[in-house]
Amino acid sequence: MVDIGDGQALVFKMESHNHPSYIEPYQGAATGVGGILRDVFTMGARPIAAMNSLSFGMPDHPRTRALVAGVVAGVGGYGNCFGVPTVGGEVRFDPSYNGNCLVNAFAAGLADADKIFYSAASGVGMPVVYLGAKTGRDGVGGATMASAEFDDTIEEKRPTVQVGDPFTEKCLMEACMELMRTGAVISIQDMGAAGLTCSAVEMGDKGGLGIRLQLDDVPQREAGMTAYEMMLSESQERMLMVLRPEKEAAARAVFEKWDLDFAIVGETIPEDRFLILHGNEVKADLPLATLAGSAPEYDRPWVPTPAAAPLGDVPHIDPIAGLRALIGSPNYAAKNWVWEQYDTQVGGDTLRRPGHGSGVVRVHGTGKALAFTSDVTPRYVRANPVEGGKQAVAEAWRNLVAVGARPIAATDNLNFGNPEKPEIMGQFVGAIEGIGAACRALDFPIVSGNVSLYNETDGTGILPTPTIGGVGLIAAPDLAIAGTARPGWIALVLGETRGHLGQSALLAEAFGRAEGDAPPVDLDAERRAGEFILANHALIGACTDLSDGGLALAAFEMAEAAGTGVALVAGDTATLFGEDQARYLIACPLADAKALTAAAAEAGLHLTEVGAFGGDAVRMGGASASLAELSALYRSAFAAAVA
């Protein structure tokens, strides 16, 4: 939760639903979206935006097409029905995800800063109330399944995947919002992983209280459920609340109006006990604080990732051929096929949709807007976890700055393989070191997050994928920066270009090589370049950060979005496709370009004119191709690969 001024707070988080989505793509992804939305509105915040970060195996793998179709349909099916715009995200493909896709879901909501609801129980003898949908056997053991590697018994795990109902969740949100206005809520928490067990124990522990539950009173949709099944069910669209007893009648009336269950299933007790009763039997009697807070802490052995071998010679490639290799790959082709399945406009406040840098959403009724982005480059993290961790944060920071937003906070979703392997634990340690260094240098705090481990199948782990979800504030409409150029505008690069091709997109897509070190991240240079963009926004017509694919891909994307050509002066491979960090591509009229050049010189920054926008062709060095032909490839390659 972060303060965005004017008495408002933004609540946001990102969580994974990786294993469930591989087993049952539609429901796994759908319930991932549902769970993160509940995390937001359980604090009294109405969701205003969603994103997702999706990682799949290679398109020619036998499972990939079904996984892509199911996951995208699940994300869209739940979010569209619930009524939250999906405004950003990313999709990648790599052989390491063949046996373990990643589905990271992000949600953000707005609340009054003085009306935030928390999950710490308080008061002895207070009713513990079950809210929402009935409990079934779906999802029993889901949390345990999510902390294990996959093997050839994967199909046996299908019953552990939850089943979502977005219409019920929409009703649950409206009922909770109405309930919160009555003053009845002492504490409230959604039932997520481990269901009733986790929510009850966490609420009691945070309040220093015990909890007594009577499972006979739990609303059930299946007959003969055992205490074990009820306590560990992960049926969706459920909440747990500690209620002010004098408000019971008013609270019950709210949930009956919304046709949702409302049942008193226990009470808070002064003793340090988690007491579970069912059928006049004590099914569990445990010290609650120990259960919640005294789990063993593992000091796992780890080894640092070895330094990458120097990059060998990279053959010269015709610049247009290199560009075609990138835009013809599903990794870098336009993702219209994905985000056109999402409702990006519901609510009427979306200012910038997916596919054009950070998503931007108006803060309704004000002149402010919020920008959202999701970023990580897993091949960098594999080669150099520390620099890769820095780069994930820095790229998120740049993506927000590029639309004119002041970066204010971030969330993370740390996806790794089996931490019991010292080399995997070493990746984890290094990435966290890099993330921490970047957050401190850029004043970009991590305020929430998620860790997903054991992302392996038959001993093969995923690429280390510490996804960073970033949030920025655009304080006034005139501070926003566009993402598309206009004919006649000058193209400039802010930041120093050295031509780093190690672990680059060009190396992977054009030559099938993953070699060399990740690009070094100069955090002081990142800060100075970003501050320059924000300070000179009035002179910048359009802006994007330079990352995957370097200048060539960024210039093409900016031109293609505007339907205009572009001519770049540079012709060498390293300058066009190098992935040096702390750089932005700027487009603006000639007069503004001159003013920016003078301002950059005064600030001691590199600002270089690299070409101009206009015409109907893409020209790089001595090579050229029609914009129409390249655009057709760019907009069709993703669907051709996976649809």
XYZ file of C-alpha atoms in Angstrom:
643
model
C 0.000 0.000 0.000
C 1.395 3.406 -0.994
C 0.161 6.954 -0.499
C -0.632 8.736 -3.789
C -1.788 11.997 -2.221
C -5.193 13.642 -1.784
C -6.156 11.114 0.886
C -5.852 8.182 -1.512
C -3.820 4.974 -1.323
C -2.899 2.429 -3.959
C -2.933 -1.231 -2.893
C -1.139 -3.669 -5.202
C 0.521 -7.074 -5.316
C 1.698 -9.794 -7.697
C 1.374 -13.534 -7.080
C 2.068 -16.720 -8.987
C -0.239 -19.548 -10.016
C 2.363 -21.519 -11.916
C 1.803 -25.166 -11.055
C -2.024 -25.011 -11.220
C -1.818 -23.337 -14.640
C 0.382 -26.074 -16.061
C -1.957 -28.792 -14.795
C -5.242 -27.080 -15.755
C -4.453 -23.942 -17.803
C -7.833 -22.229 -17.864
C -8.802 -22.658 -14.214
C -5.237 -22.285 -12.980
C -4.858 -18.886 -14.633
C -8.414 -17.783 -13.848
C -8.115 -18.506 -10.139
C -4.714 -16.820 -10.087
C -6.451 -13.638 -11.235
C -9.281 -14.160 -8.745
C -6.878 -14.656 -5.848
C -4.883 -11.506 -6.492
C -8.074 -9.449 -6.881
C -9.267 -10.699 -3.466
C -5.920 -9.718 -1.947
C -6.630 -6.161 -3.073
C -10.291 -5.707 -2.186
C -9.947 -7.454 1.181
C -8.100 -4.282 2.238
C -11.001 -2.089 1.150
C -9.464 -1.134 -2.213
C -11.535 -1.294 -5.394
C -9.446 -2.911 -8.194
C -8.679 -0.529 -11.066
C -6.048 -2.425 -13.081
C -4.586 -5.867 -13.688
C -1.468 -7.172 -15.430
C 0.109 -10.545 -16.018
C 3.542 -11.944 -16.783
C 3.443 -15.252 -18.677
C 6.328 -17.605 -19.493
C 5.873 -20.643 -21.730
C 7.972 -23.371 -23.320
C 8.908 -23.340 -26.980
C 6.049 -22.992 -29.494
C 6.906 -26.355 -31.066
C 6.655 -28.196 -27.740
C 3.546 -30.436 -27.754
C 1.940 -28.709 -24.757
C 2.710 -25.066 -25.497
C -0.204 -24.188 -27.791
C -2.772 -25.646 -25.392
C -1.126 -23.902 -22.438
C -1.032 -20.515 -24.175
C -4.655 -20.799 -25.312
C -5.899 -21.972 -21.916
C -3.953 -19.490 -19.804
C -4.838 -16.467 -21.933
C -8.503 -17.527 -21.997
C -8.455 -18.033 -18.219
C -6.898 -14.631 -17.526
C -9.357 -12.923 -19.871
C -12.353 -14.974 -18.796
C -11.987 -14.097 -15.123
C -10.817 -10.496 -15.440
C -13.355 -9.595 -18.134
C -16.294 -11.034 -16.181
C -15.159 -9.454 -12.923
C -14.775 -6.090 -14.630
C -11.164 -4.972 -14.195
C -9.077 -3.705 -17.133
C -5.934 -5.653 -18.015
C -3.521 -2.863 -18.959
C -0.113 -4.491 -19.335
C 2.129 -7.496 -19.026
C 4.590 -9.644 -20.943
C 4.783 -13.034 -22.679
C 7.979 -14.998 -23.275
C 9.030 -18.402 -24.609
C 12.054 -20.488 -23.672
C 12.818 -24.227 -23.561
C 13.303 -24.031 -19.784
C 9.553 -23.492 -19.361
C 8.580 -26.556 -21.439
C 7.634 -28.496 -18.327
C 6.647 -25.625 -16.044
C 4.944 -22.483 -17.339
C 4.808 -19.341 -15.197
C 1.618 -17.360 -14.620
C 2.212 -14.243 -12.515
C -0.886 -12.141 -11.845
C -0.873 -8.498 -10.692
C -3.728 -6.359 -9.422
C -3.965 -2.805 -8.089
C -6.820 -1.013 -6.351
C -7.668 2.396 -4.926
C -8.794 3.069 -1.366
C -9.238 6.017 0.958
C -6.031 6.169 2.967
C -7.965 6.379 6.234
C -10.256 3.440 5.403
C -7.822 0.551 4.991
C -8.778 -2.839 6.424
C -6.244 -5.222 7.918
C -6.155 -8.891 8.845
C -5.097 -8.731 12.518
C -7.842 -10.044 14.812
C -8.577 -8.130 18.021
C -10.861 -8.591 20.999
C -11.658 -11.783 22.904
C -14.899 -13.622 22.205
C -15.418 -11.928 18.846
C -17.291 -13.906 16.177
C -15.214 -15.422 13.367
C -17.379 -15.251 10.249
C -17.179 -17.196 6.987
C -18.197 -15.157 3.918
C -18.794 -15.875 0.237
C -19.087 -19.138 -1.671
C -19.511 -22.623 -0.201
C -16.582 -24.944 0.521
C -15.954 -27.934 -1.754
C -13.175 -30.411 -2.335
C -11.514 -28.472 -5.158
C -8.027 -27.266 -4.390
C -7.404 -29.568 -1.396
C -3.619 -29.758 -1.116
C -3.035 -26.973 -3.616
C -0.482 -25.141 -1.475
C 1.483 -28.355 -0.943
C 1.392 -29.150 -4.659
C 2.737 -25.669 -5.448
C 5.856 -26.400 -3.380
C 6.889 -29.576 -5.155
C 8.608 -30.403 -8.426
C 6.619 -32.001 -11.242
C 7.229 -35.563 -12.412
C 5.314 -38.223 -14.341
C 2.499 -38.179 -11.732
C 1.414 -34.690 -12.814
C -2.060 -35.769 -13.994
C -2.822 -37.086 -10.513
C -2.539 -33.514 -9.228
C -5.442 -32.198 -11.333
C -7.975 -32.277 -8.427
C -5.740 -29.884 -6.463
C -6.545 -27.078 -8.938
C -9.249 -24.667 -7.811
C -12.314 -23.739 -9.854
C -13.187 -20.054 -10.126
C -16.445 -18.128 -10.531
C -15.807 -14.461 -11.425
C -19.468 -13.485 -11.097
C -19.530 -14.726 -7.501
C -16.292 -12.839 -6.839
C -17.801 -9.643 -8.220
C -20.728 -10.058 -5.818
C -18.306 -10.852 -2.996
C -16.362 -7.656 -3.645
C -19.483 -5.496 -3.687
C -20.765 -7.174 -0.521
C -17.418 -6.658 1.239
C -17.269 -3.006 0.187
C -20.792 -2.461 1.493
C -20.019 -4.355 4.693
C -16.913 -2.256 5.321
C -19.045 0.888 5.283
C -21.181 -0.444 8.162
C -18.341 -0.446 10.705
C -18.860 -4.169 11.346
C -15.390 -5.344 10.326
C -12.648 -5.793 12.934
C -10.374 -7.722 10.584
C -10.776 -9.493 7.272
C -8.676 -11.751 5.067
C -9.237 -13.726 1.905
C -8.992 -17.525 1.967
C -6.140 -18.230 -0.400
C -3.437 -20.880 -0.162
C -4.319 -23.525 2.462
C -7.788 -22.000 2.714
C -9.419 -21.788 6.120
C -6.267 -22.976 7.884
C -4.016 -20.195 6.674
C -6.523 -17.348 6.981
C -7.618 -18.281 10.517
C -4.091 -18.851 11.827
C -2.702 -15.659 10.287
C -5.555 -13.505 11.632
C -5.153 -14.898 15.128
C -1.364 -14.650 15.152
C -1.297 -11.050 13.934
C -3.668 -10.107 16.756
C -1.939 -12.188 19.443
C -5.086 -14.284 19.931
C -6.226 -17.868 19.631
C -9.015 -19.128 17.354
C -11.703 -21.742 17.968
C -13.471 -23.086 14.855
C -16.626 -25.208 14.686
C -16.524 -26.889 11.298
C -20.120 -28.123 11.464
C -21.106 -24.515 10.727
C -18.937 -24.131 7.604
C -21.135 -23.810 4.470
C -20.428 -26.862 2.294
C -21.432 -27.746 -1.244
C -20.438 -31.420 -0.960
C -21.671 -34.054 1.479
C -19.507 -35.891 3.971
C -16.523 -33.544 3.918
C -13.896 -34.327 6.544
C -12.236 -31.781 8.797
C -9.038 -32.256 6.814
C -10.809 -31.416 3.552
C -12.598 -28.376 4.963
C -9.478 -26.939 6.549
C -7.327 -27.362 3.430
C -9.876 -26.751 0.672
C -8.933 -23.872 -1.601
C -12.411 -23.291 -2.982
C -12.490 -19.790 -4.386
C -14.447 -16.605 -3.633
C -14.287 -16.965 0.174
C -13.286 -14.584 2.970
C -12.858 -14.835 6.741
C -13.775 -11.948 9.036
C -13.720 -11.051 12.696
C -16.997 -9.227 13.338
C -18.217 -6.665 15.845
C -20.996 -8.735 17.470
C -23.444 -5.851 17.746
C -23.318 -5.479 13.945
C -24.177 -9.112 13.169
C -27.711 -8.490 11.907
C -26.662 -5.656 9.580
C -23.713 -7.661 8.265
C -25.806 -10.760 7.647
C -28.384 -8.685 5.761
C -25.686 -7.387 3.380
C -24.545 -10.885 2.402
C -28.060 -12.247 2.112
C -28.859 -9.390 -0.271
C -25.929 -10.445 -2.464
C -26.978 -14.121 -2.231
C -23.739 -15.128 -0.506
C -23.089 -17.296 2.528
C -22.650 -15.659 5.932
C -21.902 -18.062 8.774
C -20.401 -17.652 12.231
C -17.909 -20.520 12.377
C -15.941 -19.700 15.516
C -14.628 -17.082 17.904
C -11.434 -15.473 19.112
C -10.071 -16.837 22.394
C -7.425 -15.480 24.794
C -5.351 -18.682 24.892
C -2.581 -19.392 22.420
C -4.559 -22.197 20.777
C -5.878 -23.182 17.387
C -8.805 -25.382 18.335
C -10.752 -27.180 15.594
C -14.012 -28.966 16.421
C -16.097 -31.164 14.116
C -18.935 -33.520 14.995
C -18.408 -33.003 18.747
C -14.784 -34.094 18.392
C -11.587 -32.132 18.792
C -9.827 -32.558 15.459
C -6.862 -30.314 16.253
C -5.550 -28.452 19.279
C -2.317 -26.650 18.513
C -0.360 -23.648 19.823
C -1.382 -21.045 17.252
C 1.598 -18.685 17.549
C 4.018 -21.568 17.086
C 2.135 -22.805 14.051
C 2.130 -19.333 12.483
C 5.517 -17.940 13.379
C 7.913 -20.681 14.409
C 8.410 -22.557 11.170
C 12.033 -23.609 10.661
C 14.287 -21.102 8.938
C 16.500 -22.726 6.332
C 20.048 -21.508 5.879
C 20.454 -23.388 2.649
C 23.880 -23.916 1.117
C 24.467 -21.928 -2.035
C 27.173 -21.302 -4.542
C 27.568 -18.118 -6.565
C 26.853 -18.301 -10.268
C 30.189 -18.603 -12.131
C 31.252 -15.589 -14.155
C 30.093 -15.872 -17.742
C 32.680 -16.662 -20.389
C 33.502 -13.759 -22.698
C 31.306 -13.459 -25.750
C 32.920 -14.740 -28.918
C 32.673 -13.053 -32.280
C 29.204 -12.133 -33.441
C 28.854 -12.370 -37.213
C 27.775 -9.308 -39.117
C 24.117 -9.502 -40.055
C 22.140 -7.396 -42.474
C 20.239 -4.990 -40.173
C 16.857 -5.714 -41.743
C 17.499 -9.457 -41.519
C 18.316 -9.008 -37.841
C 15.137 -7.002 -37.318
C 13.085 -9.662 -39.106
C 14.561 -12.337 -36.822
C 13.286 -10.363 -33.824
C 9.846 -9.295 -34.976
C 9.210 -12.715 -36.517
C 9.789 -14.403 -33.148
C 6.840 -14.822 -30.744
C 9.097 -13.341 -28.061
C 9.243 -9.942 -29.759
C 6.343 -9.937 -32.195
C 3.258 -7.874 -31.361
C 1.140 -9.530 -28.663
C -2.216 -8.313 -30.036
C -3.500 -11.901 -30.131
C -3.105 -11.983 -26.350
C -4.329 -8.638 -25.134
C -7.196 -8.373 -27.588
C -8.754 -11.211 -25.570
C -8.661 -9.000 -22.474
C -11.045 -6.177 -21.670
C -8.622 -3.278 -21.510
C -11.187 -0.474 -21.314
C -13.752 -1.558 -18.697
C -14.263 1.232 -16.186
C -13.575 3.898 -18.812
C -10.323 5.122 -17.230
C -7.672 3.343 -19.327
C -5.478 5.918 -21.053
C -2.859 3.589 -22.548
C -3.571 -0.025 -23.461
C -1.154 -2.978 -23.617
C 1.343 -3.031 -26.459
C 2.504 0.562 -26.024
C 4.822 0.484 -23.013
C 3.454 0.918 -19.513
C -0.300 0.747 -19.111
C -1.820 3.977 -17.814
C -5.087 4.362 -15.904
C -6.747 7.617 -14.863
C -7.444 8.084 -11.152
C -11.157 8.622 -11.597
C -12.390 12.113 -10.829
C -8.895 13.627 -10.623
C -6.225 14.865 -12.990
C -3.833 12.143 -11.827
C -3.004 8.869 -13.538
C -1.166 5.695 -12.539
C 1.252 3.754 -14.741
C 1.883 0.008 -14.453
C 4.578 -2.242 -15.890
C 5.946 -5.764 -15.481
C 9.556 -6.596 -16.359
C 12.356 -9.151 -16.124
C 14.929 -10.553 -18.560
C 15.505 -14.148 -17.366
C 18.496 -14.819 -19.629
C 20.324 -11.937 -17.895
C 19.540 -13.402 -14.464
C 20.810 -16.834 -15.497
C 24.097 -15.386 -16.749
C 24.577 -12.945 -13.878
C 21.954 -13.005 -11.098
C 23.147 -9.793 -9.435
C 23.170 -7.691 -12.612
C 20.008 -9.430 -13.832
C 18.215 -8.542 -10.594
C 19.331 -4.927 -10.930
C 18.240 -4.837 -14.557
C 14.723 -6.112 -13.833
C 14.164 -3.242 -11.396
C 15.875 -0.694 -13.636
C 13.826 -1.676 -16.684
C 10.578 -1.386 -14.731
C 11.739 2.027 -13.494
C 12.579 3.119 -17.052
C 9.280 1.902 -18.466
C 7.403 4.078 -15.977
C 9.625 7.095 -16.583
C 9.168 6.731 -20.355
C 5.442 7.529 -20.058
C 6.123 10.492 -17.761
C 5.367 8.708 -14.491
C 7.349 9.178 -11.298
C 8.138 5.609 -10.120
C 6.797 5.217 -6.579
C 6.895 1.524 -5.600
C 7.188 -2.048 -6.831
C 6.135 -5.590 -6.095
C 8.042 -8.734 -6.989
C 7.297 -12.324 -7.957
C 10.441 -14.409 -7.490
C 10.162 -17.542 -9.663
C 13.023 -20.026 -9.296
C 13.763 -23.735 -9.444
C 14.563 -26.058 -6.551
C 16.324 -24.080 -3.766
C 17.731 -27.306 -2.320
C 20.202 -27.248 -5.201
C 23.099 -24.914 -4.242
C 23.361 -23.433 -7.738
C 19.648 -22.521 -7.763
C 19.877 -21.056 -4.282
C 22.854 -19.069 -5.535
C 20.704 -17.573 -8.298
C 18.095 -16.648 -5.695
C 20.653 -14.993 -3.402
C 22.270 -13.060 -6.248
C 19.000 -11.834 -7.724
C 17.798 -10.539 -4.354
C 21.108 -8.743 -3.871
C 20.697 -7.033 -7.249
C 17.046 -6.180 -6.691
C 17.826 -4.679 -3.291
C 20.683 -2.574 -4.632
C 18.546 -1.184 -7.463
C 15.559 -0.423 -5.248
C 17.736 1.518 -2.812
C 19.558 3.433 -5.551
C 16.353 4.384 -7.352
C 14.156 5.036 -4.260
C 11.823 2.379 -5.609
C 10.674 0.274 -2.635
C 9.327 -3.271 -2.841
C 6.094 -3.119 -0.820
C 4.669 -6.595 -1.452
C 5.470 -9.762 -3.308
C 5.561 -13.499 -3.706
C 8.126 -16.298 -3.911
C 7.526 -19.327 -6.132
C 10.097 -22.100 -5.817
C 10.426 -25.682 -7.071
C 9.539 -24.680 -10.627
C 11.106 -27.828 -12.080
C 10.003 -30.888 -14.005
C 12.022 -34.102 -13.917
C 14.946 -32.172 -12.488
C 15.011 -29.440 -15.144
C 14.465 -25.965 -13.717
C 13.136 -22.809 -15.289
C 15.255 -19.783 -16.057
C 15.469 -17.672 -12.881
C 12.575 -15.244 -13.357
C 12.285 -12.549 -10.661
C 9.420 -10.535 -12.150
C 9.157 -6.897 -11.061
C 5.797 -5.127 -11.158
C 6.269 -1.361 -11.047
C 3.865 1.480 -10.304
C 4.321 5.146 -11.136
C 2.309 8.314 -10.589
C 1.549 10.924 -13.256
C 0.561 13.880 -11.097
C -1.019 15.983 -13.867
C -2.224 15.372 -17.452
C 0.481 17.514 -19.064
C 3.220 15.356 -17.536
C 2.318 12.279 -19.615
C 4.613 11.362 -22.527
C 3.354 9.653 -25.688
C 4.802 6.446 -27.083
C 4.378 7.023 -30.826
C 6.422 9.245 -33.111
C 5.259 11.534 -35.929
C 6.659 11.958 -39.426
C 9.454 14.495 -39.467
C 10.437 14.013 -35.855
C 14.069 13.480 -34.907
C 15.182 10.233 -33.198
C 17.635 10.627 -30.315
C 19.191 8.183 -27.855
C 19.734 9.322 -24.287
C 22.490 7.370 -22.556
C 25.776 5.829 -23.584
C 25.846 3.140 -26.287
C 28.717 0.656 -26.105
C 27.174 -2.145 -28.137
C 26.747 -4.889 -25.520
C 25.593 -8.042 -27.307
C 26.111 -10.609 -24.537
C 22.811 -12.454 -23.737
C 21.075 -10.210 -26.292
C 17.821 -10.869 -28.076
C 19.606 -10.725 -31.436
C 22.099 -13.372 -30.337
C 19.250 -15.671 -29.258
C 16.837 -15.150 -32.145
C 19.178 -14.716 -35.111
C 21.983 -17.072 -34.100
C 20.452 -19.413 -31.506
C 23.124 -18.482 -28.958
C 22.848 -17.634 -25.250
C 26.386 -16.510 -24.496
C 28.351 -13.816 -22.754
C 27.587 -11.766 -19.675
C 24.473 -9.741 -18.930
C 24.861 -6.017 -19.580
C 26.196 -4.130 -16.547
C 23.705 -1.832 -14.824
C 25.023 1.564 -13.718
C 22.383 2.599 -11.195
C 23.659 6.175 -10.957
C 23.360 6.486 -14.747
C 19.839 5.020 -14.566
C 18.843 7.603 -11.985
C 20.351 10.535 -13.864
C 18.829 9.544 -17.220
C 15.392 9.003 -15.701
C 15.443 12.315 -13.857
C 16.418 14.039 -17.115
C 13.396 12.564 -18.909
C 11.008 13.634 -16.159
C 12.511 17.117 -15.920
C 12.323 17.707 -19.706
C 9.009 16.004 -20.484
C 7.651 19.108 -22.219
C 10.288 18.785 -24.956
C 9.750 15.054 -25.541
C 7.171 14.079 -28.126
C 7.481 10.330 -27.616
C 9.704 8.078 -25.550
C 10.504 4.438 -24.896
C 13.271 2.726 -22.990
C 15.902 0.669 -24.809
C 16.059 -2.961 -23.696
C 15.524 -6.227 -25.650
C 16.565 -5.763 -29.261
C 18.266 -2.427 -28.600
C 17.811 0.600 -30.806
C 16.663 -1.326 -33.884
C 13.655 -2.952 -32.232
C 12.704 0.140 -30.201
C 12.788 2.432 -33.238
C 10.770 -0.024 -35.317
C 8.116 -0.417 -32.597
C 7.802 3.339 -32.124
C 7.488 3.892 -35.865
C 5.131 0.971 -36.490
C 2.742 2.129 -33.776
C 2.501 5.492 -35.542
C 2.243 4.024 -39.047
C 5.332 5.853 -40.237
C 8.757 4.788 -41.421
C 12.081 5.431 -39.740
C 15.660 5.872 -40.950
C 18.563 5.166 -38.590
C 22.060 6.404 -39.349
C 23.870 3.528 -37.636
C 24.520 0.364 -39.595
C 26.740 -1.810 -37.411
C 25.256 -4.725 -35.502
C 26.464 -3.692 -32.042
C 25.095 -0.155 -32.240
C 21.740 -1.240 -33.629
C 21.115 -4.330 -31.512
C 23.267 -3.832 -28.408
C 21.396 -3.880 -25.099
C 23.296 -1.344 -23.013
C 21.215 -0.157 -20.086
C 20.178 3.302 -18.825
C 19.079 4.388 -22.314
C 15.936 5.879 -23.837
C 14.818 6.500 -27.414
C 13.277 9.967 -27.762
C 11.315 11.397 -30.689
C 10.550 15.104 -31.044
C 10.529 18.024 -33.511
C 13.879 19.471 -34.564
C 13.611 22.588 -32.386
C 12.922 20.503 -29.286
C 15.768 18.160 -30.214
C 18.167 21.091 -30.173
C 16.874 22.238 -26.792
C 17.166 18.720 -25.384
C 20.713 18.413 -26.708
C 21.713 21.599 -24.927
C 20.032 20.479 -21.692
C 21.748 17.087 -21.850
C 25.139 18.676 -22.403
C 24.596 20.904 -19.393
C 23.625 17.830 -17.309
C 26.664 15.880 -18.498
C 24.566 13.222 -20.261
C 25.002 11.558 -23.650
C 22.240 12.519 -26.104
C 22.858 11.438 -29.687
C 20.827 12.041 -32.824
C 20.394 8.647 -34.480
C 17.932 9.245 -37.304
C 14.462 10.499 -38.143
C 10.897 9.261 -38.531
C 8.920 9.486 -41.749
C 8.273 7.843 -45.103
C 6.987 4.347 -45.715
C 10.157 2.316 -45.180
C 12.460 1.179 -42.382
C 16.086 2.031 -43.182
C 19.084 0.939 -41.140
C 22.513 1.602 -42.552
C 22.364 0.647 -46.228
C 19.461 -1.801 -45.835
C 15.756 -1.071 -46.104
C 12.342 -2.724 -46.263
C 8.819 -1.432 -46.572
C 7.053 -0.631 -43.306
C 3.950 -2.433 -44.554
C 5.836 -5.698 -45.108
C 7.600 -5.562 -41.729
C 4.404 -4.558 -39.956
C 2.545 -7.533 -41.431
C 5.235 -9.888 -40.117
C 5.296 -8.175 -36.712
C 1.525 -8.392 -36.255
C 1.087 -11.966 -37.468
C 4.100 -13.847 -36.098
C 2.748 -14.481 -32.593
C -0.525 -16.024 -33.712
C 1.270 -18.010 -36.414
C 3.533 -19.541 -33.778
C 1.009 -20.428 -31.067
C -2.586 -20.063 -32.239
